[in-house]
mmCIF file of C-alpha atoms in Angstrom:
data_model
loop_
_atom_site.group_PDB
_atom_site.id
_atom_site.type_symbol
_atom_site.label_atom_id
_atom_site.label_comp_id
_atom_site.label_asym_id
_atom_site.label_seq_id
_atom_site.Cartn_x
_atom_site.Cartn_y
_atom_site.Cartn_z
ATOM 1 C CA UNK A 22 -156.817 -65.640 35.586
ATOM 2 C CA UNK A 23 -155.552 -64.751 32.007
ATOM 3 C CA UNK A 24 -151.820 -65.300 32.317
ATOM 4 C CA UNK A 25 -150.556 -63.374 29.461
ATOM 5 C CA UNK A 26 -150.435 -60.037 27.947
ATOM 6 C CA UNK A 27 -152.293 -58.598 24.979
ATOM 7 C CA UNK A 28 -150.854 -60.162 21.399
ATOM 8 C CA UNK A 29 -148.349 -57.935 19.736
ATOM 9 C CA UNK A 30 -150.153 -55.786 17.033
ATOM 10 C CA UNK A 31 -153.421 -55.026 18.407
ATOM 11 C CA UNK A 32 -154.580 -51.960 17.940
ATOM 12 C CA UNK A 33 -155.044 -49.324 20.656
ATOM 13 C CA UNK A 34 -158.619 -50.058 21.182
ATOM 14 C CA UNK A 35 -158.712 -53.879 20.703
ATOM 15 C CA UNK A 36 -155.381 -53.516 23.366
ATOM 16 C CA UNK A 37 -157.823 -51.574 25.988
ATOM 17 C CA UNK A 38 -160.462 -54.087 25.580
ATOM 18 C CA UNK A 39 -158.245 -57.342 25.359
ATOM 19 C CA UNK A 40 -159.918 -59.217 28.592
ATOM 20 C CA UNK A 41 -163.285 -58.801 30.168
ATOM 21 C CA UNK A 42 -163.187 -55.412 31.587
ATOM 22 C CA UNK A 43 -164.625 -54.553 35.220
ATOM 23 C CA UNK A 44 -167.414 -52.406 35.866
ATOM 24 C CA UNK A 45 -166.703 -48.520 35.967
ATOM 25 C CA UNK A 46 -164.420 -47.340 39.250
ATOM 26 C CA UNK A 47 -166.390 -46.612 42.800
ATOM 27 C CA UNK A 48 -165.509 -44.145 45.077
ATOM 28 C CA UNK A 49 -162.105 -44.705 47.369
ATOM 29 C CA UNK A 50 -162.290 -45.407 50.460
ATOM 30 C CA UNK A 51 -159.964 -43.257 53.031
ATOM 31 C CA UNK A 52 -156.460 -44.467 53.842
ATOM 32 C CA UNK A 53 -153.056 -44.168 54.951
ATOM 33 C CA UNK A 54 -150.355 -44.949 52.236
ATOM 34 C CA UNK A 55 -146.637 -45.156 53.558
ATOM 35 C CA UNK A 56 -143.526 -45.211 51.157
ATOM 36 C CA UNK A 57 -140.314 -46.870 52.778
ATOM 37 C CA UNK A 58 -137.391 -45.260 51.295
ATOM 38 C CA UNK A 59 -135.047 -47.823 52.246
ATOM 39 C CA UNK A 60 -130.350 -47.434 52.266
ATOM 40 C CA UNK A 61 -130.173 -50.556 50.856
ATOM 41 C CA UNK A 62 -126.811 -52.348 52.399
ATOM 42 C CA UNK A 63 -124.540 -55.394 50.776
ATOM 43 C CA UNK A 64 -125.949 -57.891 54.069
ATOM 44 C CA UNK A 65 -129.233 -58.962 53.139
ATOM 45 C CA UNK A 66 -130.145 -60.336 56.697
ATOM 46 C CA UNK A 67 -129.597 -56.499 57.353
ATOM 47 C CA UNK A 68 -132.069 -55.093 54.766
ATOM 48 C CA UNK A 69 -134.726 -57.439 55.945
ATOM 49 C CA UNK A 70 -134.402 -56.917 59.334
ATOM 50 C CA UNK A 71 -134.650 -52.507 58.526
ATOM 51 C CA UNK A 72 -137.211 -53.294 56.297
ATOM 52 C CA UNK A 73 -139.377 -54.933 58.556
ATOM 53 C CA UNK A 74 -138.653 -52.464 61.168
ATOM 54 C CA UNK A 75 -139.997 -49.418 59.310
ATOM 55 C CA UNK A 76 -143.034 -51.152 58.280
ATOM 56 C CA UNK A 77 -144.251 -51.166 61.500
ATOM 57 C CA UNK A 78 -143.134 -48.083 61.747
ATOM 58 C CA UNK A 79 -145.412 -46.888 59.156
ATOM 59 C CA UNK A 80 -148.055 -49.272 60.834
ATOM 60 C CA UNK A 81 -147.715 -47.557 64.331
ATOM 61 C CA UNK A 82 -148.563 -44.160 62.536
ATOM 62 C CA UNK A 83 -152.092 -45.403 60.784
ATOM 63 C CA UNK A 84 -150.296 -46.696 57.988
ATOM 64 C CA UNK A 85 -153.130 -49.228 55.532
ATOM 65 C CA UNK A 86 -150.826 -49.929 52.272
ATOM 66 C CA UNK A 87 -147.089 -49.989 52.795
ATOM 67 C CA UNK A 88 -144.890 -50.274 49.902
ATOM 68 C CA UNK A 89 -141.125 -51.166 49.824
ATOM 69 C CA UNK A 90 -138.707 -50.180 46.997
ATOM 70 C CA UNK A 91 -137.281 -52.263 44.279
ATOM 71 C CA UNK A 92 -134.486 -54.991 45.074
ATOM 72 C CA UNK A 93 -135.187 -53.874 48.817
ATOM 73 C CA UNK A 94 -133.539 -56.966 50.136
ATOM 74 C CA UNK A 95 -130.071 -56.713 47.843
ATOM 75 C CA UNK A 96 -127.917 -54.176 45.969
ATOM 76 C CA UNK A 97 -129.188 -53.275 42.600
ATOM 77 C CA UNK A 98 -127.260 -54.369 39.408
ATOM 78 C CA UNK A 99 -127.185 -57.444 37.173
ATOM 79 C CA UNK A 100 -123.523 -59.134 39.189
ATOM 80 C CA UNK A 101 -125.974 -59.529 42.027
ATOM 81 C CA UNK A 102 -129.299 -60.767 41.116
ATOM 82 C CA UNK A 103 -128.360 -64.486 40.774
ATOM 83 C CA UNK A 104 -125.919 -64.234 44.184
ATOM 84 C CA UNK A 105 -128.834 -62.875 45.861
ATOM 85 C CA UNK A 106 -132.039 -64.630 43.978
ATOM 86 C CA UNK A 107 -134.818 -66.765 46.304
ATOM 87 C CA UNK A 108 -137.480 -68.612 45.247
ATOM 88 C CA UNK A 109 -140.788 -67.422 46.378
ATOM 89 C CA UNK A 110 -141.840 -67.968 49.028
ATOM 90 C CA UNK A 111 -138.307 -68.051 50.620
ATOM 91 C CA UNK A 112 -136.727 -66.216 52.910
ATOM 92 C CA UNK A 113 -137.914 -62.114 52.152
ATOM 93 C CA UNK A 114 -141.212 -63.391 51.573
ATOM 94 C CA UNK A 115 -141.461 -65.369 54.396
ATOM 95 C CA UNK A 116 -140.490 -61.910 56.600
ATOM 96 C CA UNK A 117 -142.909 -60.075 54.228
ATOM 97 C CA UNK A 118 -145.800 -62.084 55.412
ATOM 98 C CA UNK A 119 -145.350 -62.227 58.982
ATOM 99 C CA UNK A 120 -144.506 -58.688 59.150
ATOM 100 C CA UNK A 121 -148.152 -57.947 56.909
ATOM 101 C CA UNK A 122 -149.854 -59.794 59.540
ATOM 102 C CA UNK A 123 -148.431 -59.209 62.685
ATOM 103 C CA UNK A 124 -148.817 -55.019 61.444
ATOM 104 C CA UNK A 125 -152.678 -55.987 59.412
ATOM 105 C CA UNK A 126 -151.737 -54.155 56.618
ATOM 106 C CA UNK A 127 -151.155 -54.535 53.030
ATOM 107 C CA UNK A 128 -147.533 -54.603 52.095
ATOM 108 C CA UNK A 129 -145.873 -53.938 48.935
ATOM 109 C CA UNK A 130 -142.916 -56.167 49.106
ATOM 110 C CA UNK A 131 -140.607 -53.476 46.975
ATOM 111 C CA UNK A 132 -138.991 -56.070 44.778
ATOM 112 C CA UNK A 133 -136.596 -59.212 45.143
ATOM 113 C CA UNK A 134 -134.415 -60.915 42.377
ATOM 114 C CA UNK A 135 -136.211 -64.075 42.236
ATOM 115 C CA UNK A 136 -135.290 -67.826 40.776
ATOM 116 C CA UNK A 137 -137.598 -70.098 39.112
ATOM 117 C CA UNK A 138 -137.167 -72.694 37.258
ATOM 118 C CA UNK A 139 -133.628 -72.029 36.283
ATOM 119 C CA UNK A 140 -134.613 -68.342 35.507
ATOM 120 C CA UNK A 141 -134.253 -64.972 37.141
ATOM 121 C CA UNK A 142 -136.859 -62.283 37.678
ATOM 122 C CA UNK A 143 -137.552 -58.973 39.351
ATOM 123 C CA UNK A 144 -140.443 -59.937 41.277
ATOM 124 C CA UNK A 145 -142.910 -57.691 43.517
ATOM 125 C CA UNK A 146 -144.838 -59.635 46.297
ATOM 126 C CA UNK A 147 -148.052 -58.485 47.966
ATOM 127 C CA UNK A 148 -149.371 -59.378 51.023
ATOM 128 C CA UNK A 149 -152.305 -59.037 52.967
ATOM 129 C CA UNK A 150 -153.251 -58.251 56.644
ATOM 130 C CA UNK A 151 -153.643 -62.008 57.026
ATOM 131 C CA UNK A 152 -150.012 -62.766 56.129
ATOM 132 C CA UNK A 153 -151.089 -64.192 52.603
ATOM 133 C CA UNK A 154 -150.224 -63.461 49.397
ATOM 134 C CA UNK A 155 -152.001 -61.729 47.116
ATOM 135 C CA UNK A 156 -149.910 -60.986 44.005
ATOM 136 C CA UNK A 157 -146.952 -61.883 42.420
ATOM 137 C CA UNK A 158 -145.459 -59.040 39.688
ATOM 138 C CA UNK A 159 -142.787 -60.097 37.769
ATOM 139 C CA UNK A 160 -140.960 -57.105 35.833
ATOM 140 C CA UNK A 161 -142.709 -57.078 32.338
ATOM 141 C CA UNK A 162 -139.803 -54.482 30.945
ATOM 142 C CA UNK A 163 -136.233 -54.860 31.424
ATOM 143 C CA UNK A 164 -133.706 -52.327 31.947
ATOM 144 C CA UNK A 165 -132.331 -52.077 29.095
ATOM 145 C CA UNK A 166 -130.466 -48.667 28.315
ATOM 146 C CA UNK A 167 -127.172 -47.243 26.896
ATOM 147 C CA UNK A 168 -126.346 -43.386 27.128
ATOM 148 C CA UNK A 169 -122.281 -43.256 25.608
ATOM 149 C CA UNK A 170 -120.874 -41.278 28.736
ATOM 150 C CA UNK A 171 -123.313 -41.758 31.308
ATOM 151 C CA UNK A 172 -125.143 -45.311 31.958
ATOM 152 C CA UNK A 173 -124.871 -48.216 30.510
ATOM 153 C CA UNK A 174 -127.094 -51.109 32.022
ATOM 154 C CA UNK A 175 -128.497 -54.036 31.200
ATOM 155 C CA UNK A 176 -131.057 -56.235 32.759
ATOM 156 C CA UNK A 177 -131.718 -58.517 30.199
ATOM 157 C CA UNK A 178 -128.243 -59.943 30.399
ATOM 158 C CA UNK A 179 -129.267 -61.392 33.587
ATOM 159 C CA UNK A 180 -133.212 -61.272 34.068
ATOM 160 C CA UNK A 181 -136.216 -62.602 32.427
ATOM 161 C CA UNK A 182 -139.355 -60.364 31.611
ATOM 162 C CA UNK A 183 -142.955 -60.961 33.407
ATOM 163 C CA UNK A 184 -145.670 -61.361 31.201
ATOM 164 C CA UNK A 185 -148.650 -60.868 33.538
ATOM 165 C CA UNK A 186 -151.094 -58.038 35.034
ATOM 166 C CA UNK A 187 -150.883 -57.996 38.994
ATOM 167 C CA UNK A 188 -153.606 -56.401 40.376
ATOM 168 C CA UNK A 189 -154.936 -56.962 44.002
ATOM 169 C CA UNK A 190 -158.342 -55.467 45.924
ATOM 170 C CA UNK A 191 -158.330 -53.921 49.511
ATOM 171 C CA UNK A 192 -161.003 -52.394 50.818
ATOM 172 C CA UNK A 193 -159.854 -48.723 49.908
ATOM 173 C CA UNK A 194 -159.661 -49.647 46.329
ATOM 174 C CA UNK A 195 -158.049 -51.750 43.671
ATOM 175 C CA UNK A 196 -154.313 -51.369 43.283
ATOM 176 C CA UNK A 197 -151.854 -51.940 40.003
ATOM 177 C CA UNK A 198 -148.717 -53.065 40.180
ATOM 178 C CA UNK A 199 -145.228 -52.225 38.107
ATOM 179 C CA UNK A 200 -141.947 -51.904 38.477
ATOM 180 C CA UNK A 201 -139.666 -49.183 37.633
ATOM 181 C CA UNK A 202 -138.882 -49.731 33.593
ATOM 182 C CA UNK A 203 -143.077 -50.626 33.439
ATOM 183 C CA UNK A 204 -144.107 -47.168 34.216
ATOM 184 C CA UNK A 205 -142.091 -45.499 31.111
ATOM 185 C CA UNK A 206 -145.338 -48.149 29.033
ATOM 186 C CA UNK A 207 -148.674 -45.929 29.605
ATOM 187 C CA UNK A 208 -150.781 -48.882 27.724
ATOM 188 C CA UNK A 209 -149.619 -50.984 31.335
ATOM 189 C CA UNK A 210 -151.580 -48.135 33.262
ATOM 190 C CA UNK A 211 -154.382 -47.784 31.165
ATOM 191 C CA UNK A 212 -155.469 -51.540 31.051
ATOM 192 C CA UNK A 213 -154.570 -51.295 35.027
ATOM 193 C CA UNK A 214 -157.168 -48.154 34.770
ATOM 194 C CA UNK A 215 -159.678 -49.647 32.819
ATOM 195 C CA UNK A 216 -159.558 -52.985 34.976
ATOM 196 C CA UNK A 217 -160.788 -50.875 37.905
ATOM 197 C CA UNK A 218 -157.826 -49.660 39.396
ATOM 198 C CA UNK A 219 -157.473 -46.166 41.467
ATOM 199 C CA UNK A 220 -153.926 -46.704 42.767
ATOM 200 C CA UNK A 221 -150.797 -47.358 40.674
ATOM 201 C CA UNK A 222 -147.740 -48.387 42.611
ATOM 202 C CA UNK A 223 -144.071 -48.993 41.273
ATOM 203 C CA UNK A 224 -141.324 -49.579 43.120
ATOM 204 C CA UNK A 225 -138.456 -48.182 40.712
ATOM 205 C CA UNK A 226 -134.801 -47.435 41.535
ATOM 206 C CA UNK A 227 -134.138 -44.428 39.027
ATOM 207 C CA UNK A 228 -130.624 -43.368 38.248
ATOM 208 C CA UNK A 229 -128.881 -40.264 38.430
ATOM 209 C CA UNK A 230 -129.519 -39.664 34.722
ATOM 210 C CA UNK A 231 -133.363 -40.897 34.331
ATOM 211 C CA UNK A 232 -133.917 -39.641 37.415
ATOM 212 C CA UNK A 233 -133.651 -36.136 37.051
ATOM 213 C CA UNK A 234 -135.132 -36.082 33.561
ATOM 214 C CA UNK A 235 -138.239 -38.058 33.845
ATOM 215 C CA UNK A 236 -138.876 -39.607 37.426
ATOM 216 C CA UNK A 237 -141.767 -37.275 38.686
ATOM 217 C CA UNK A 238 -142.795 -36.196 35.290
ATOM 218 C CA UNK A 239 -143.478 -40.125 34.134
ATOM 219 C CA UNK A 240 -145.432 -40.522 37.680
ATOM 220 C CA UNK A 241 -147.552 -37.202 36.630
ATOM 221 C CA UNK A 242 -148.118 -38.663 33.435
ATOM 222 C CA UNK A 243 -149.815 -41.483 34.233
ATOM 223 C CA UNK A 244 -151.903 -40.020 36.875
ATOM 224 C CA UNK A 245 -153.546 -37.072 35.203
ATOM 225 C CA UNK A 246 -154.153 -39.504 32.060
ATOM 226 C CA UNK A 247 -155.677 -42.344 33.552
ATOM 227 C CA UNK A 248 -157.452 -40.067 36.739
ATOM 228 C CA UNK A 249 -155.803 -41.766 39.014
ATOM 229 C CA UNK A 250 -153.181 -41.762 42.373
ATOM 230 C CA UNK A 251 -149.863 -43.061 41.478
ATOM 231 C CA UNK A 252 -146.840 -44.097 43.707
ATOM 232 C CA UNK A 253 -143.485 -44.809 43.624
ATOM 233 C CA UNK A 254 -140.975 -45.950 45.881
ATOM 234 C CA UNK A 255 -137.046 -45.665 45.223
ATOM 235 C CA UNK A 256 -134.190 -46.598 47.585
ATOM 236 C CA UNK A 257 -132.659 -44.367 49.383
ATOM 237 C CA UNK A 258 -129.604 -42.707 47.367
ATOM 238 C CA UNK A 259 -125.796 -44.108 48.587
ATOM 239 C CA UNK A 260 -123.130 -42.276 46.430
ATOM 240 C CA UNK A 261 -120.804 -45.265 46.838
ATOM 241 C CA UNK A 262 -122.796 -47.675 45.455
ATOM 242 C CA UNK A 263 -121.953 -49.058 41.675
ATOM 243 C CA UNK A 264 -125.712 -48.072 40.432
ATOM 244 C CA UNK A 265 -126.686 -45.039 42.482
ATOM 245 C CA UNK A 266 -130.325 -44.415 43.050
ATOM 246 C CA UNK A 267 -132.034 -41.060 42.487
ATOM 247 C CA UNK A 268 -134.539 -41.546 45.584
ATOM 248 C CA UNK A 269 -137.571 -39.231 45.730
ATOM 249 C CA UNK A 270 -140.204 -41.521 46.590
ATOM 250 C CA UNK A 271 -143.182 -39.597 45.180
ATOM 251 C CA UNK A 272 -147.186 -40.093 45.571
ATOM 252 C CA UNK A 273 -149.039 -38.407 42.615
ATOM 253 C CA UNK A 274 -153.196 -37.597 42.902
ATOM 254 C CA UNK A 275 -155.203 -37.707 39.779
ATOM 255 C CA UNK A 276 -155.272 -34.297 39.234
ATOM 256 C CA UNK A 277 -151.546 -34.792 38.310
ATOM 257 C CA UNK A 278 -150.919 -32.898 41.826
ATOM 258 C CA UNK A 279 -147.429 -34.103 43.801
ATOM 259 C CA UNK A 280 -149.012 -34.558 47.464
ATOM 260 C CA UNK A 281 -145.713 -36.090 48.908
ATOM 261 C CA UNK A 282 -142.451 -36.684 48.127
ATOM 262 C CA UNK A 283 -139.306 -37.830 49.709
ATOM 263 C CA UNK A 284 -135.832 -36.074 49.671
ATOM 264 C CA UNK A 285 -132.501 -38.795 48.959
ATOM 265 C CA UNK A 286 -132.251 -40.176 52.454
ATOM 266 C CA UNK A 287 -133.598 -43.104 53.950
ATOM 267 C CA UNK A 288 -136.948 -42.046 55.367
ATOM 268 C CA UNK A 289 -140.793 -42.958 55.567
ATOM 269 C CA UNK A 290 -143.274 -40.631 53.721
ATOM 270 C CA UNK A 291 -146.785 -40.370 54.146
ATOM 271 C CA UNK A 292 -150.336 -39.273 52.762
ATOM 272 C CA UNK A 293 -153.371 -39.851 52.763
ATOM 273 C CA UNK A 294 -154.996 -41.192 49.836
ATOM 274 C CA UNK A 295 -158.880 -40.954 48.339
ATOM 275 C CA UNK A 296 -159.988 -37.507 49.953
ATOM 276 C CA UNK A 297 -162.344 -35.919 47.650
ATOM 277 C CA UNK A 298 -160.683 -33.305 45.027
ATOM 278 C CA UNK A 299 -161.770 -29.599 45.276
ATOM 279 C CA UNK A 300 -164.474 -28.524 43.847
ATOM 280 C CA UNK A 301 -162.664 -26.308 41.278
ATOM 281 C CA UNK A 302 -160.737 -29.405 39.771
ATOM 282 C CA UNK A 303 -164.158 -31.496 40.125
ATOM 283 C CA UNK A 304 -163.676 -31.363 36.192
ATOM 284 C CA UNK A 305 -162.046 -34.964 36.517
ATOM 285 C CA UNK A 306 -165.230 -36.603 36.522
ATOM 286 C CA UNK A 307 -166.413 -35.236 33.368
ATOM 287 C CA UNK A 308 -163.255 -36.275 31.461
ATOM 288 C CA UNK A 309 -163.601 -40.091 33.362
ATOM 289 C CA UNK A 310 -167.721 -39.551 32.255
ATOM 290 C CA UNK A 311 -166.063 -38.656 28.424
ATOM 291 C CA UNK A 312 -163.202 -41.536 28.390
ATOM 292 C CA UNK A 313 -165.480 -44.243 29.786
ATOM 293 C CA UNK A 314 -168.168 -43.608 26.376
ATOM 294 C CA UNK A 315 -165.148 -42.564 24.245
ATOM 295 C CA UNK A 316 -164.471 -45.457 21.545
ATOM 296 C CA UNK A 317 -160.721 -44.841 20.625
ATOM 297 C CA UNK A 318 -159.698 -45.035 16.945
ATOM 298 C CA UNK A 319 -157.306 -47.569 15.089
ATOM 299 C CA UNK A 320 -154.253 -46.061 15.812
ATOM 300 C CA UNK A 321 -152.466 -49.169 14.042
ATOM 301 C CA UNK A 322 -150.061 -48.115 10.900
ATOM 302 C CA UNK A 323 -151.378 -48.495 8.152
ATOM 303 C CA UNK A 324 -148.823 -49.779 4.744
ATOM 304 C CA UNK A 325 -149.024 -47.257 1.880
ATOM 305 C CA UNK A 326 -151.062 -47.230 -0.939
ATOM 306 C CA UNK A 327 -150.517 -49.924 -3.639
ATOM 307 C CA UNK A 328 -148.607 -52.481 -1.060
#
């Protein structure tokens, strides 16, 4: 497994190929896909426990993939990550697991500030229905943002980026993984895509001033370029926290299509994910037919003349 990312520099095409690629994408398989929109509290032990009780939840109503949102297990903001960082496995994890296999699904663990080695990250875990884990995403881009009058926050004062691909196979199809920040980077998606990936989930806890602006059209983006379904999962919104969520867990088809999406309160959403498109928007395949023969140009700058 090729730990890290493509070298700085490449061009577009040598970025798409860095890697061996995987064969062309098969047909999905049928499933349910459940979003926890989770009112993330300051009492861990609390979080886990609600956590863990709406993933059966979403189990007991057909529920294949579940996904959690980020920093499910602790509030959200750089003065907590090291008071509520685990190692991994540790205690969420642990939960994670037996919850994955006492339910047999695959779960999304959301995300969890995470120590190693001296070193905090934002760190998705996956499980599958036999408890084990499967992936291990560690935030690849920080938070990092500064509008004078509205937000100012900073993850890298606390957290270290990821510098790995997280990718994981069920037997629906082959899921990506990102969180939050990673989905505003549509190279992340499209080496995701051309790995063999249908599905494209990221937990993300949007603000009040991203969210509005660019939430559902970011998720849109990357599904209608790369053909395929992408979710996301947000907390649920709580006014009187210090870094308020936007919520509206969302699950995007390839067509670009918004086939469910959840309001601000804590809540469960559902849909169900690899029916066939309609014939009138069958078009898809062609442009999948077109991208998968297309060679890309050099889209690297070029210096001027004479230097």
């Amino acid at each position: 497994m090729r730990p890290a990312l493509p070298p700085v520099g490449l061009s577009a095409e040598a970025a798409l190929a860095w890697g061996e690629m995987l064969p062309a994408r098969g047909a999905m398989a049928n499933f349910r896909l459940a979003l926890i929109q989770l009112h993330v509290s300051a009492v861990k032990s609390d979080n886990l426990n609600k956590a863990c009780g709406l993933i059966r939840k979403a189990a007991a109503q057909g529920a294949k993939v579940v996904a959690l949102p980020e920093c499910f297990n602790s509030p959200y903001g750089t003065k907590y990550f090291a008071e509520y960082a685990e190692k991994i496995p540790g205690e969420s994890t642990q939960k994670l697991s037996e919850v994955a296999k006492e339910c047999g699904i695959y779960l999304i663990g959301g995300s969890i500030p995470e120590e190693d080695a001296g070193k905090l990250y934002n760190t998705c875990a996956v499980f599958g229905p036999d408890g084990a884990m499967l992936a291990k995403h560690r935030k690849i881009h920080l938070f990092d943002i500064n509008v004078p009058g509205k937000i100012r926050f900073q993850e890298s004062e606390t957290l270290s980026p990821g510098d790995s691909f997280s990718m994981f196979d069920t037997p629906y199809c082959k899921v990506g993984l990102g969180i939050c920040y990673d989905i505003r980077f549509a190279e992340l998606a499209q080496i995701y895509t051309q790995k063999g990936c249908q599905l494209l989930v990221y937990p993300g806890a949007f603000n009040m001033t991203t969210g509005p602006a660019h939430w559902e059209l970011l998720q849109r983006g990357r599904a209608v370029d790369n053909q395929v379904y992408v979710a996301t999962a947000s907390p649920a919104r709580d006014e009187k926290a210090s870094y308020v969520a936007w919520g509206h867990s969302t699950v995007v088809n390839p067509w670009g299509e918004v086939i469910a999406k959840a309001g601000t309160e804590e809540t469960v959403i559902y849909t169900d994910i690899g029916k066939p498109v309609p014939t009138k928007k069958r078009g898809k395949e062609k442009l999948e037919s077109m991208r998968l023969n297309h060679r890309s140009p050099n889209y690297g700058v070029r210096p001027p003349r004479g230097h």
